Short mmCIF file of C-alpha atoms in Angstrom, two decimals:
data_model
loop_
_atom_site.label_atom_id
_atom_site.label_comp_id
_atom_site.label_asym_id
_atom_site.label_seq_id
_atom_site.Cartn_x
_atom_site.Cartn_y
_atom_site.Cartn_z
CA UNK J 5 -62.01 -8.39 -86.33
CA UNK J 6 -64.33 -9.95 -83.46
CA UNK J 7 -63.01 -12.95 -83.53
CA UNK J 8 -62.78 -12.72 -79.68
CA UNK J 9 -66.02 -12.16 -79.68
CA UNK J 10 -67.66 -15.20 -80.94
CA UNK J 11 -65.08 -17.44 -79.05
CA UNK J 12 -66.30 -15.65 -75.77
CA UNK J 13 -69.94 -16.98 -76.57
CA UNK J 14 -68.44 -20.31 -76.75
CA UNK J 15 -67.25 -20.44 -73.66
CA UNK J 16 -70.17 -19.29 -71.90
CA UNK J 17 -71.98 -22.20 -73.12
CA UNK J 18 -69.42 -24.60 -71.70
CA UNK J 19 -71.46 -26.36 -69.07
CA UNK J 20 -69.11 -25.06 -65.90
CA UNK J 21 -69.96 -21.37 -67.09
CA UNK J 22 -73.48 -22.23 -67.46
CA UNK J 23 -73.72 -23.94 -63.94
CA UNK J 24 -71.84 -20.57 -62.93
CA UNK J 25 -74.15 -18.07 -64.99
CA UNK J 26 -71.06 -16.63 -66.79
CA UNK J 27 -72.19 -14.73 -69.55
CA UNK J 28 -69.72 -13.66 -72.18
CA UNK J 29 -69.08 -10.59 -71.20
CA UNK J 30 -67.21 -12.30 -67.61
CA UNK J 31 -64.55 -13.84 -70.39
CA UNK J 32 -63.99 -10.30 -71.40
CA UNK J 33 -60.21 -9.15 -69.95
CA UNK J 34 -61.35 -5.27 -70.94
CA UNK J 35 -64.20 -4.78 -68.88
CA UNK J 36 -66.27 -7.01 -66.36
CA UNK J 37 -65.87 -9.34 -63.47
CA UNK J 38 -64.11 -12.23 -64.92
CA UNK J 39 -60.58 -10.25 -65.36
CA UNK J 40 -58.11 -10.09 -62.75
CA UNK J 41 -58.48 -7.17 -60.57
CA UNK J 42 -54.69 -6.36 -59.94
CA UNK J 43 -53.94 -6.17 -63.62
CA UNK J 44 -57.46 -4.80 -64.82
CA UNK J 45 -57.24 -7.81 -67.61
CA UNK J 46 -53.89 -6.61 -69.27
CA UNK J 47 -51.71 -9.38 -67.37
CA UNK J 48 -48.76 -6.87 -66.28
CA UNK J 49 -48.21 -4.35 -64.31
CA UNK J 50 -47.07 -0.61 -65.46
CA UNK J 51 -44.32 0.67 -63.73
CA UNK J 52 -43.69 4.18 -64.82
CA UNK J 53 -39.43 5.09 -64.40
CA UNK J 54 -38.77 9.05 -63.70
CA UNK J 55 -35.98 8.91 -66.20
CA UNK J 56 -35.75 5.54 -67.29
CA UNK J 57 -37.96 3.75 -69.96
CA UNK J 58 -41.23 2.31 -68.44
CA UNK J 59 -41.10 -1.25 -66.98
CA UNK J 60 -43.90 -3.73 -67.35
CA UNK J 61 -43.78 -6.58 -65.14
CA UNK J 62 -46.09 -9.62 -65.43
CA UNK J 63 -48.70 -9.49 -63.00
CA UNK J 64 -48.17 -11.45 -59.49
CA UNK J 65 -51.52 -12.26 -58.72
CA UNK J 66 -52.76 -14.14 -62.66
CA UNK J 67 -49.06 -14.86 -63.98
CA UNK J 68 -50.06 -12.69 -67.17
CA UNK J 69 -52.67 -14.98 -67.96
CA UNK J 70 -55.36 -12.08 -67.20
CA UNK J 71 -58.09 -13.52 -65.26
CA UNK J 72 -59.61 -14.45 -61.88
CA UNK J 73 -58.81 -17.89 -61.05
CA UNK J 74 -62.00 -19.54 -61.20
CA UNK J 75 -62.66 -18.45 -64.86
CA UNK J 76 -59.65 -20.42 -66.22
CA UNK J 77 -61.59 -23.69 -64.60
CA UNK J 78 -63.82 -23.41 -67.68
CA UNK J 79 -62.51 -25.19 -70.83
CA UNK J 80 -63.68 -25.97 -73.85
CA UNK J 81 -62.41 -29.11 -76.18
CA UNK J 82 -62.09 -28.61 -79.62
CA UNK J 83 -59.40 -30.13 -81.68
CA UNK J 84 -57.59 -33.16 -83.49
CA UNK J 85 -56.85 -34.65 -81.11
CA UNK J 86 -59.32 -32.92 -78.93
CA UNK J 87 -57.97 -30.73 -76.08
CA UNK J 88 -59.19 -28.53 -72.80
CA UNK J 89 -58.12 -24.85 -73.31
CA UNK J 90 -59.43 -22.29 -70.97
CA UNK J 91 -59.83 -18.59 -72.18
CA UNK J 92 -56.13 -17.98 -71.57
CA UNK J 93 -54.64 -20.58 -73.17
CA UNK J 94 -56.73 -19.71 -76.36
CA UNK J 95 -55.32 -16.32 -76.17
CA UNK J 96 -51.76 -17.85 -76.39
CA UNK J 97 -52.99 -19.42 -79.81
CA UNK J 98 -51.71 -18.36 -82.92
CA UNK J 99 -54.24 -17.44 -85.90
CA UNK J 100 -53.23 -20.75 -87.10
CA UNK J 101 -53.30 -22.84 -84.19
CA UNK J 102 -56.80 -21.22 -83.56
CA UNK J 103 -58.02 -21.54 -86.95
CA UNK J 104 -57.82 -25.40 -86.78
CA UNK J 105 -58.65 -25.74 -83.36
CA UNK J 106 -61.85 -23.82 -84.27
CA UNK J 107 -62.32 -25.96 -87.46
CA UNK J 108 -65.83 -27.04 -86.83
CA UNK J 109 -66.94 -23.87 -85.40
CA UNK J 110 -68.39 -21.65 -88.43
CA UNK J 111 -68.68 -18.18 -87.01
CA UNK J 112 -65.33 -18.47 -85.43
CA UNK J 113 -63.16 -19.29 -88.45
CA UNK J 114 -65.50 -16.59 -90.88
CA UNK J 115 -63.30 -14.39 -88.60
CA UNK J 116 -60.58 -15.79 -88.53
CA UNK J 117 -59.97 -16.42 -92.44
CA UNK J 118 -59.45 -12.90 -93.47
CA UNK J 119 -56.28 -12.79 -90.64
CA UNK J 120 -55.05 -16.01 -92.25
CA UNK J 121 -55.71 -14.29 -96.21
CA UNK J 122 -53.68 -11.07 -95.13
CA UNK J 123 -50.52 -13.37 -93.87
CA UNK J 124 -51.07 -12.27 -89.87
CA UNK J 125 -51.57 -16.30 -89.06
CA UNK J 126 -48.30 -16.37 -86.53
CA UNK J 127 -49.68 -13.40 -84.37
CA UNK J 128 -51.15 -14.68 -81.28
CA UNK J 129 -54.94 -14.12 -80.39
CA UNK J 130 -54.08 -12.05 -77.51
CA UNK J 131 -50.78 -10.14 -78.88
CA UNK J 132 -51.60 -6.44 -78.17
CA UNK J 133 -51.94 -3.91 -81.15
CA UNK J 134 -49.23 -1.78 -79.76
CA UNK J 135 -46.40 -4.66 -80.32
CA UNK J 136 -47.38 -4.74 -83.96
CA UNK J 137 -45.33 -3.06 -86.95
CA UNK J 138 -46.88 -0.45 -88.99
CA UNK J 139 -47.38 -2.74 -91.94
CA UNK J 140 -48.91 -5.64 -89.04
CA UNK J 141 -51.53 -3.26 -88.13
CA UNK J 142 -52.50 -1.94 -91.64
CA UNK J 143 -52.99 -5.38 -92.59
CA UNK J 144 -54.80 -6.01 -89.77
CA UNK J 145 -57.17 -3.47 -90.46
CA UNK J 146 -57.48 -4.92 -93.56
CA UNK J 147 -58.95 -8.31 -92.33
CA UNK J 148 -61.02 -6.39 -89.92
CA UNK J 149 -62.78 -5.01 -93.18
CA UNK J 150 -62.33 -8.24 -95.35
CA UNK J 151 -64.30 -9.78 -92.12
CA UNK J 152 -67.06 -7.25 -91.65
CA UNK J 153 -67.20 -7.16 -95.38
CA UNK J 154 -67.86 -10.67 -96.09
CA UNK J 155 -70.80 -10.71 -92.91
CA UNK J 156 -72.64 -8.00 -94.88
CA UNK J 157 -72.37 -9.86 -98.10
CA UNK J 158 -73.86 -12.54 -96.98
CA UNK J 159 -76.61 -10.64 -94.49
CA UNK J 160 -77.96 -8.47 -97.06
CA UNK J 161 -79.86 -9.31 -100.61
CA UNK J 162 -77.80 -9.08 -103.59
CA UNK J 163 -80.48 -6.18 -105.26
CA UNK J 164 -79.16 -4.02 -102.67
CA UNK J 165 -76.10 -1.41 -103.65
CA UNK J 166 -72.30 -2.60 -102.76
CA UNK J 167 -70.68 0.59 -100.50
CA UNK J 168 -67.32 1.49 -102.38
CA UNK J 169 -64.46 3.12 -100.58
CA UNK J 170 -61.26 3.82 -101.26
CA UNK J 171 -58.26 2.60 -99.10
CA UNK J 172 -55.06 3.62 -98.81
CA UNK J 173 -52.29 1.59 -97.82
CA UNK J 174 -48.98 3.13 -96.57
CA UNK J 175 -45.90 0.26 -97.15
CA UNK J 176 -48.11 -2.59 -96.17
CA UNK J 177 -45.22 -5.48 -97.40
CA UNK J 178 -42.72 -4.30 -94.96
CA UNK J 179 -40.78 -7.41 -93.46
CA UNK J 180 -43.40 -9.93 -95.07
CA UNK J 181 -41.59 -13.13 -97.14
CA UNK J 182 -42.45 -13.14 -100.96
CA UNK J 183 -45.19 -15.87 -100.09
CA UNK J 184 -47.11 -13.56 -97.31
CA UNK J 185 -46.89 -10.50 -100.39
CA UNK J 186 -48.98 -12.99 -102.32
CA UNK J 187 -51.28 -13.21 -99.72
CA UNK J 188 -51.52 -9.58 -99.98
CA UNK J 189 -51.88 -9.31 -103.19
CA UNK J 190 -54.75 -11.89 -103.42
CA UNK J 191 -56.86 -10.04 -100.63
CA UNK J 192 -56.31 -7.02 -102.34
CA UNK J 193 -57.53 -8.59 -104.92
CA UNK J 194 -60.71 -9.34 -103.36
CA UNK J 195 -61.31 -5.69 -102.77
CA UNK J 196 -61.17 -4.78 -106.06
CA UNK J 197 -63.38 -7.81 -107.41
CA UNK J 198 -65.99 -5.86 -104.99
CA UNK J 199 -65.69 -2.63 -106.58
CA UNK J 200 -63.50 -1.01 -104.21
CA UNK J 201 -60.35 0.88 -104.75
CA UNK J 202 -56.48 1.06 -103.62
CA UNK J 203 -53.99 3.67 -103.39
CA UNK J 204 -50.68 1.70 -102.57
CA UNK J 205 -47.46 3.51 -101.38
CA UNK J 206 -44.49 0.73 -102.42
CA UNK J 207 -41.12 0.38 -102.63
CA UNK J 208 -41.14 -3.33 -103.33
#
C-alpha cells in the first residue's frame, strides 16, 4: 500500500541519517546498501532439503532483523509516551501499533487507514505476503486500492471523470470475527459510494 514507503523518508531525515547521507532508498531491505548482505534484506536464510521440506533459518549475521548494523543506529521518536525505534523495530509493529505511533505523521497514517478499515490491523509491517491466507491477501489488495484510491481523490479536481472497475472478491471473510466482516462490509461500502462494482463469492 506504500506505507513503507513514506516511513522510509522519515527516517532519512532523522539527523544520524542525514549526518550519514542515507537516503531512503539505504532503509530499503529489497534493494540497496543499507540491507544485510548475508540475507539480501529477507532476515533468514533458505536452506533447500533434497527430500525434506525447505528450512529457513534466521540469519546469523542481522538476527532476522534485516539490516547492516549501522542502519539500526538511526531512530526516530514518535509516540505517547515517545520512543526510539529503528527501521527494524518498526517493521515488528503491528498496523495498530504503527498507526498510533505514526499519529501525527499525515502521509503515513493516509496509508495506513485503509489496512486498519479492511480488519488487517494485527499483521505486522514487515509480515511477508507469502504467510498470509487467501482472504489476508485479497483484503490486502483491497486497502492497497482503498489507499491509492483515496490519493487520487484528493490529487485530482472533482470535474474530472471517477475510473470504475469492477472487483471480484473470492471468500474474502474467511477466518475474520463478525466485527472484522463489518469492517469489510463498510470498505466495501466505500467502493460502491465511488461508483465501483463487486462480484462477491460467499458462503457466510
Amino acid at each position: 500500500v506504500g506505507a513503507f514507503d513514506e516511513i522510509r523518508k522519515l527516517f532519512a531525515k532523522a539527523p544520524l541519517a542525514q549526518q550519514r547521507a542515507y537516503g531512503p532508498g539505504m532503509f530499503s531491505f529489497n534493494s540497496g546498501d543499507g540491507r544485510c548482505p548475508t540475507c539480501g534484506g529477507s532476515g533468514f536464510e533458505h536452506i533447500e532439503m533434497q527430500f525434506l521440506s525447505d528450512v529457513y533459518l534466521r540469519c546469523p549475521d542481522c538476527d532476522g532483523r534485516r539490516y547492516r548494523a549501522e542502519l539500526l543506529e538511526v531512530k526516530i521518536e514518535r509516540g505517547e509516551p515517545a520512543r526510539a525505534l529503528s527501521i527494524a523495530d518498526v517493521l515488528e509493529l503491528t498496523v495498530s501499533e504503527a498507526a498510533a505511533y505514526f499519529a501525527n505523521d499525515a502521509e503515513v497514517l493516509r496509508v495506513l487507514q485503509p489496512i486498519v478499515d479492511v480488519g488487517l490491523e494485527y499483521v505486522k509491517l514487515g509480515q511477508p505476503v507469502p504467510t498470509l491466507s487467501g482472504g489476508e491477501a485479497q483484503r490486502l489488495k483491497l486497502a492497497g486500492f482503498l489507499a491509492e484510491s483515496a490519493q487520487a481523490r484528493s490529487a485530482r479536481s472533482a470535474k474530472q471523470a471517477v475510473a470504475k472497475r469492477l472487483f471480484m472478491f473470492d471468500e474474502p471473510t474467511t477466518g475474520l470475527h463478525f466485527d472484522d466482516i463489518a469492517k469489510l462490509m463498510h470498505a466495501f461500502g466505500k467502493l460502491l459510494a465511488s461508483g465501483h462494482s463487486l462480484i462477491v463469492i460467499e458462503h457466510n
